[in-house]
Short mmCIF file of C-alpha atoms in Angstrom, two decimals:
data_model
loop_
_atom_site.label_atom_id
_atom_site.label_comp_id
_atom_site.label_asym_id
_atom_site.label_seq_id
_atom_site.Cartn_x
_atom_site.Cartn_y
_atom_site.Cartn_z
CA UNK A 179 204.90 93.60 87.03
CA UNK A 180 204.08 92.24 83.95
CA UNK A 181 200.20 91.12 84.91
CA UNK A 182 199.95 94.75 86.11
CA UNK A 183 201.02 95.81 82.53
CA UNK A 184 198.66 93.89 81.35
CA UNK A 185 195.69 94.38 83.58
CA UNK A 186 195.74 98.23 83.38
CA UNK A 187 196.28 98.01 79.12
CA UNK A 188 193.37 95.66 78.50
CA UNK A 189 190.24 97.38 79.16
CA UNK A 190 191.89 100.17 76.88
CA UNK A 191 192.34 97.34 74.17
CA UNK A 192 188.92 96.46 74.73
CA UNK A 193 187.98 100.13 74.16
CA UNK A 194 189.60 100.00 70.51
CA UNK A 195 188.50 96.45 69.59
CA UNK A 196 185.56 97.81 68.22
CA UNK A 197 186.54 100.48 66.39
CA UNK A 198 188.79 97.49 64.54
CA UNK A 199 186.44 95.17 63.39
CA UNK A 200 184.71 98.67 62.19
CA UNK A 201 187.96 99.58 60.10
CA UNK A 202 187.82 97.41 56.74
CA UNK A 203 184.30 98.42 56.21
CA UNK A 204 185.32 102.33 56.85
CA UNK A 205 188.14 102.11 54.64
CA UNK A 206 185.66 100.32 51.63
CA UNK A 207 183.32 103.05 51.84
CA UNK A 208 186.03 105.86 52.36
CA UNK A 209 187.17 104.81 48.56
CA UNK A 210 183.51 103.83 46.85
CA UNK A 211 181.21 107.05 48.80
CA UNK A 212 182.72 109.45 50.61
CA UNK A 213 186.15 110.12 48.63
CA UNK A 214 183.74 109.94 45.37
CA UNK A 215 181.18 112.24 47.29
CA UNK A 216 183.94 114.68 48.24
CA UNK A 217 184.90 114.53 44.75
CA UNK A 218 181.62 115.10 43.15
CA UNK A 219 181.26 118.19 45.77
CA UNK A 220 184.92 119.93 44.43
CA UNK A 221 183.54 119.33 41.31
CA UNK A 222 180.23 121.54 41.22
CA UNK A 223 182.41 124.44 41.86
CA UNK A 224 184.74 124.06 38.35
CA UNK A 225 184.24 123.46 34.90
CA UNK A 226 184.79 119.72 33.87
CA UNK A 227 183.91 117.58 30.46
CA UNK A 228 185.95 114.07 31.07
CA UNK A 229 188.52 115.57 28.48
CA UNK A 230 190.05 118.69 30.20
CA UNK A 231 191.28 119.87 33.58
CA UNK A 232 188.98 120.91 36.21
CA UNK A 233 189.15 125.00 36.10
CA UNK A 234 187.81 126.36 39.16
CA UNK A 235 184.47 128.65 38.78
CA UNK A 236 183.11 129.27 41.67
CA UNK A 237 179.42 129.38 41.90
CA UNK A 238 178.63 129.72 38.29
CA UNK A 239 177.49 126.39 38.37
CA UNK A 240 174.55 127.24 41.20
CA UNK A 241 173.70 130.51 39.03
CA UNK A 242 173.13 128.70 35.92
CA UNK A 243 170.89 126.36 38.51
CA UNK A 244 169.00 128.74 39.60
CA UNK A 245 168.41 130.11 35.69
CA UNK A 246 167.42 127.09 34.24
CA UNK A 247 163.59 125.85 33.90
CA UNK A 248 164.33 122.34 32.91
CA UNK A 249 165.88 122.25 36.79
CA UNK A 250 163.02 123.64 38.59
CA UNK A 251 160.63 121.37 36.51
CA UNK A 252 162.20 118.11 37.44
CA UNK A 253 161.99 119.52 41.38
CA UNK A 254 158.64 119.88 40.76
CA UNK A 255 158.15 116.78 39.35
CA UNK A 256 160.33 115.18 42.71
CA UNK A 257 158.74 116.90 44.88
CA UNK A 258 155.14 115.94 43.11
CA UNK A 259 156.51 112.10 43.13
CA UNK A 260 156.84 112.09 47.28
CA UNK A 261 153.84 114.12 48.08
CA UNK A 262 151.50 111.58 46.11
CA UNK A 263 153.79 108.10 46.29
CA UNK A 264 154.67 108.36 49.89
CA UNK A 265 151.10 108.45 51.73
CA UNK A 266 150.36 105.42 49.75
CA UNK A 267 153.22 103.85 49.93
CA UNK A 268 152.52 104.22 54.15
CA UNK A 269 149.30 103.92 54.64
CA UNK A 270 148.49 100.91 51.94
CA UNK A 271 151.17 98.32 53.15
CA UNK A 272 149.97 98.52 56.61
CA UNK A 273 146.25 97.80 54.91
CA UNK A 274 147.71 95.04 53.44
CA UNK A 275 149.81 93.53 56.59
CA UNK A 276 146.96 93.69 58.78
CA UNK A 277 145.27 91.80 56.20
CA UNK A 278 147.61 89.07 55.38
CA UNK A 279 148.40 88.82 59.42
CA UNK A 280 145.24 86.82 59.91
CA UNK A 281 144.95 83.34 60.76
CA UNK A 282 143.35 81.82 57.46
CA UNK A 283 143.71 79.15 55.52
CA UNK A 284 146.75 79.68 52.81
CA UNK A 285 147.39 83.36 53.83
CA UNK A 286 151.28 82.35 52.97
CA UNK A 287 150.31 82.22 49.45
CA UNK A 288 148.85 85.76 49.86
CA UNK A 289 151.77 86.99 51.14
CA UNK A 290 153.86 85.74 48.46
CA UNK A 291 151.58 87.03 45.84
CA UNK A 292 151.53 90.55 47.55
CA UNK A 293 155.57 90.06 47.75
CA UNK A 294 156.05 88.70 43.82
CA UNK A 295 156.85 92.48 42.50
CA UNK A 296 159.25 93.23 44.93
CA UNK A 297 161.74 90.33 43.47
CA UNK A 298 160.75 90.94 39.94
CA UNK A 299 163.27 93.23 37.80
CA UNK A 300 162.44 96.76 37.75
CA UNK A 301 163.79 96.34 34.05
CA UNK A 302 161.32 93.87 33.82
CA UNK A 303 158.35 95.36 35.07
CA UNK A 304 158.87 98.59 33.25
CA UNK A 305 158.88 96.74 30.25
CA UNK A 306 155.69 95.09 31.28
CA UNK A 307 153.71 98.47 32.50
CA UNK A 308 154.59 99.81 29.27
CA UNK A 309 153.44 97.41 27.36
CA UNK A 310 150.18 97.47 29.68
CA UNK A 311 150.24 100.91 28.82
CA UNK A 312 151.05 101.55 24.97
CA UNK A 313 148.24 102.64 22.54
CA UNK A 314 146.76 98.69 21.41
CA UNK A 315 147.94 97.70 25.68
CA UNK A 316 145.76 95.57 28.05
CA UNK A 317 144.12 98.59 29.53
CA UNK A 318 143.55 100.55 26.61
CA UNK A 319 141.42 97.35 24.87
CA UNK A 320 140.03 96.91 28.27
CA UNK A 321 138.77 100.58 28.24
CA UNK A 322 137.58 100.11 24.29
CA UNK A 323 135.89 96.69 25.16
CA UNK A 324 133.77 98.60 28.02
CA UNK A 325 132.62 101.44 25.62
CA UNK A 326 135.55 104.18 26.99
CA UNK A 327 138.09 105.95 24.20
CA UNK A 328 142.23 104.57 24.83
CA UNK A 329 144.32 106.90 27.33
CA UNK A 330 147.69 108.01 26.30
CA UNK A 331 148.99 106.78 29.61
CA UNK A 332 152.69 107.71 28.54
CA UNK A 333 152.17 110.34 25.96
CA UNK A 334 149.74 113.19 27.67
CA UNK A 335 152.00 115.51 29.62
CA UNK A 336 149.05 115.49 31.98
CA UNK A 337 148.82 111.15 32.48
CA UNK A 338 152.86 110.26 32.60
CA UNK A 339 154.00 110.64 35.85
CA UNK A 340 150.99 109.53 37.30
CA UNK A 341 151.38 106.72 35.27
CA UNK A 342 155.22 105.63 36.47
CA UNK A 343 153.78 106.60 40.29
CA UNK A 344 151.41 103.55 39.87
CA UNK A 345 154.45 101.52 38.92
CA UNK A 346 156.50 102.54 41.83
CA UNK A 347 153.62 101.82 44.33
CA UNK A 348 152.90 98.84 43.03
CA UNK A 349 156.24 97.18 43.08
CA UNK A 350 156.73 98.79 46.63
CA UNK A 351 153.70 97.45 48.13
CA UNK A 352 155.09 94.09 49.30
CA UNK A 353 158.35 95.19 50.66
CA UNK A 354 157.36 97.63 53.01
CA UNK A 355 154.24 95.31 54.05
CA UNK A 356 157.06 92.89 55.51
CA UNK A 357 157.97 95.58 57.37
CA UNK A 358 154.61 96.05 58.95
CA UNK A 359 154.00 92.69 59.44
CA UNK A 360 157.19 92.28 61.46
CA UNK A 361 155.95 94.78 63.65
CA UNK A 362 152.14 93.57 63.72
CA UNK A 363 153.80 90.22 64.69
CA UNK A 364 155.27 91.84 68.20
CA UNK A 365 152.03 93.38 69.02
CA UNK A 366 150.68 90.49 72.15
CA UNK A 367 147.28 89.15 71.02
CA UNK A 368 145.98 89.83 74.70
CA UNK A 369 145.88 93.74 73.98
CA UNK A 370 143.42 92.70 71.13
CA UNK A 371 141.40 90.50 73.36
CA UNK A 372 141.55 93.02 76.08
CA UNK A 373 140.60 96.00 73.43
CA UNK A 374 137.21 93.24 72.48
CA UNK A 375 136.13 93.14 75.69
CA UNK A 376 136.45 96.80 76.65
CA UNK A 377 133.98 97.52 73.30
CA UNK A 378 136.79 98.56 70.60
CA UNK A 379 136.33 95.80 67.81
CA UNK A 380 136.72 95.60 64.03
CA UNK A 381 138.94 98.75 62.72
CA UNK A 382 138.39 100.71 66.10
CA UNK A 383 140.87 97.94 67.17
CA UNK A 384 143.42 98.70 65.15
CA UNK A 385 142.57 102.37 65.13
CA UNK A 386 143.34 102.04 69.16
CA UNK A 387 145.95 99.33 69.51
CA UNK A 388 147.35 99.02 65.87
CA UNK A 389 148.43 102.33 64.64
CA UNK A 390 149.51 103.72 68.05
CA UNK A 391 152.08 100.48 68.57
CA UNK A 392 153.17 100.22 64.70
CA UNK A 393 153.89 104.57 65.13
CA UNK A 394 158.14 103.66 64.86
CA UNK A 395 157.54 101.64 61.19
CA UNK A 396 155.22 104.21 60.25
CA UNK A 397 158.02 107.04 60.09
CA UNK A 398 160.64 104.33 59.30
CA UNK A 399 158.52 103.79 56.47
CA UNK A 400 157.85 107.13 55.21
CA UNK A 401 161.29 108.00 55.31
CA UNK A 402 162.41 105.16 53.71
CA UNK A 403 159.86 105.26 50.82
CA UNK A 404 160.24 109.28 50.52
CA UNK A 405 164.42 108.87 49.95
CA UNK A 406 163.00 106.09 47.31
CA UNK A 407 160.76 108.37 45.68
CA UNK A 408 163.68 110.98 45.66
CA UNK A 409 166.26 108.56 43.65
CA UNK A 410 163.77 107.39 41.45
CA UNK A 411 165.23 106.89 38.05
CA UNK A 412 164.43 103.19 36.59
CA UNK A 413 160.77 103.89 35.80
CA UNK A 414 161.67 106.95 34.04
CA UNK A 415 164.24 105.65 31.60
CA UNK A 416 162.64 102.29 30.94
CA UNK A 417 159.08 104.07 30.21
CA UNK A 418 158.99 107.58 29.41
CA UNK A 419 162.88 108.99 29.24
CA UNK A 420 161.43 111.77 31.12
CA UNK A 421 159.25 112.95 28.49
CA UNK A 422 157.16 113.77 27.34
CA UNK A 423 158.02 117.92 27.31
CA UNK A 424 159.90 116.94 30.12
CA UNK A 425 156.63 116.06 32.22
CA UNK A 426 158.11 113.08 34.22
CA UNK A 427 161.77 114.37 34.40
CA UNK A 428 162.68 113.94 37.75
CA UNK A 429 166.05 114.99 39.18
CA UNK A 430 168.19 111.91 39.05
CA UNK A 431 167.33 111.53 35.74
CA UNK A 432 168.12 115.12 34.97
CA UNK A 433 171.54 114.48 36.44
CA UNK A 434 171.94 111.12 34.17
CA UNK A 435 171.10 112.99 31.27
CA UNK A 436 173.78 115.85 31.88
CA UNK A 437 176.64 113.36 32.12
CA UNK A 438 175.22 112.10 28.87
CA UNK A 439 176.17 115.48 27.84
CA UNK A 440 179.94 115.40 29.38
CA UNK A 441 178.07 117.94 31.75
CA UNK A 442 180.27 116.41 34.71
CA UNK A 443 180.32 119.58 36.65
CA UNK A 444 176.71 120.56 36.51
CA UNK A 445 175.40 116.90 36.85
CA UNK A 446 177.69 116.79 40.61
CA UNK A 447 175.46 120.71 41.26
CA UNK A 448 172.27 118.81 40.56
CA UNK A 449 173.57 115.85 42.24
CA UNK A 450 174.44 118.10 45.32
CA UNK A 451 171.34 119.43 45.27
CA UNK A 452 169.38 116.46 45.88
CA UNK A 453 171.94 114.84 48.29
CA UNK A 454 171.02 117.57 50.76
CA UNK A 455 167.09 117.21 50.28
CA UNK A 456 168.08 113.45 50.87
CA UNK A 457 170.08 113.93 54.10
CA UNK A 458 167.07 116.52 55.43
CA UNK A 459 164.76 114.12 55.06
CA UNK A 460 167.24 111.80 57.22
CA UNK A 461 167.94 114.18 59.77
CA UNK A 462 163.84 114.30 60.04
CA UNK A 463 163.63 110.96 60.29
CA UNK A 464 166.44 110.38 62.63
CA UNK A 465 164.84 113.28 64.69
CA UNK A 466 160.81 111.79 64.76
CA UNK A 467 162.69 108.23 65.91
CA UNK A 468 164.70 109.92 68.78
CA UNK A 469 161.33 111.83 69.56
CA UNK A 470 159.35 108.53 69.60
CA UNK A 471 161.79 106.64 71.78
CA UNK A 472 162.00 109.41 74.26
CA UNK A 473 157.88 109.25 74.78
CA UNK A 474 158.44 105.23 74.91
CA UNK A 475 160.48 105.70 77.75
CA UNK A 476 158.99 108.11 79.42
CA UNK A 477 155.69 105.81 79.23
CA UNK A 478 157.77 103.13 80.80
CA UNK A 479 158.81 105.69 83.54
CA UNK A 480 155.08 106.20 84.27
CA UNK A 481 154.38 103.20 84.16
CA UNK A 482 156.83 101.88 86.65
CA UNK A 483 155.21 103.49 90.26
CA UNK A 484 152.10 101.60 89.04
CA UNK A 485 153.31 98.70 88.77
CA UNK A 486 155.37 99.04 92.04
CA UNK A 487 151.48 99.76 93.84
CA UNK A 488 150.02 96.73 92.59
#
């Protein structure tokens, strides 16, 4: 009797096991994001300073949103940030992995140059880059020593946010190049040699073989890099504080700067605001990854009657 018991219970204790093991992580991040996020998400729809009550408003918060240019500004500026940061930040790492995926002498210490500005502060290296970039900077004496006039890098509303966008690639050039070259490392050597003999050679090769195979860390990439580009907020406050005229405000820094104000209840609208740009570009992601592995396996479907011929 009792082995029955216990035969018919376990595979239903093995169903929950799981879901246990799961549980102290789930209840962490139901107190640190999603009771917070729920919070912030009562909160756009009242009036609240830190000092007094929450008094429900309704969607006065979204109408002052919609009337106010300093708003649509910074989503211009956000919007401006992916469409020029994230093709680089794509298409340049996988430059770079292909190039330090050779087999040449000290290529390691290539790789760890390329890799340096990942593990260097942000605080740091905004420090740096505006340094590089003040009036009597590196480039600036460069330009003067070559015959050219200085650039106000950080003080023409025209220059700034290009300026911080050079930052941001630059310290996200390594990191996502480790990504590539994880995938460049699964890639068999024989397709190469086999892609050589049939004529493709030099950058047809990776044209052919390369990009098709590295397709999944492409979109992984430019996913991850565009949610970056989204929540970008050190290079702005270390360099420019969003100025100047508000030329490289960008929305998380708009929100930081309304709880500066005791703007609580606005700040959680803005905030709201970019956590659904964030989770479409997820669900776009997560869609063009359950698109690619559907063609993957219907290629290994194909693939399969061939095989069973030969």
């Amino acid at each position: 009797m009792y082995k029955a018991i216990f035969k018919s219970g376990y595979p239903m204790q093995r169903r929950f096991t799981p879901y246990l093991f799961l549980l102290p992580a789930l209840i962490v991040l139901g107190f640190t994001v999603f009771y917070p996020a729920l919070q912030a998400f009562y909160l756009s729809f009242t009036s609240y300073d830190l000092i007094t009550e929450p008094q429900w408003i309704g969607l006065k918060n979204f109408q002052r949103l919609s009337r106010d240019p300093v708003f649509w500004q910074a989503l211009r500026n956000t919007v401006l940030y992916l469409v020029c940061v994230v093709p680089v930040l794509t298409i340049a790492p996988l430059a770079l992995a292909i190039l330090v995926n050779q087999k040449l002498r000290g290529i390691r210490w290539f790789r760890v140059a390329y890799y340096t500005p990942v593990i260097i502060s942000m605080v740091v290296a905004g420090i740096a880059w505006k340094w590089l970039y003040s009036d009597n900077g590196l480039l600036n004496q460069f330009l003067r020593a070559i015959g050219f006039e200085g650039v106000p890098w950080l003080t023409d509303p025209n220059l700034a946010l290009f300026s911080v966008m050079v930052v941001t690639i630059w310290k996200g050039l390594g990191y996502y190049m480790v990504i590539y070259l994880a995938g460049l490392q699964s890639i068999p050597a024989d397709l190469y040699e086999a892609a050589s003999i049939d004529g493709s050679d030099g950058f047809r090769k990776h044209w052919d073989i390369t990009v098709p195979l590295m397709k999944p860390y492409l979109f992984l990439v430019a996913v991850i890099s565009a949610i970056s580009a989204t929540k970008v907020f050190e290079e702005i406050f270390i360099m420019t504080q969003g100025g100047p005229l508000n030329s490289s405000k960008t929305i998380v820094f708009y929100v930081y700067e309304q709880y500066t104000k005791l703007e609580i209840s606005y700040a959680c609208t803005i905030g709201l605001v970019m956590f659904l740009m964030i989770l479409c570009l997820s669900i776009v992601r997560l869609l063009v990854q359950r698109s690619t592995d559907t063609d993957n396996l219907g290629d290994k479907e194909l693939d399969q009657p061939s095989t069973m011929l030969r």
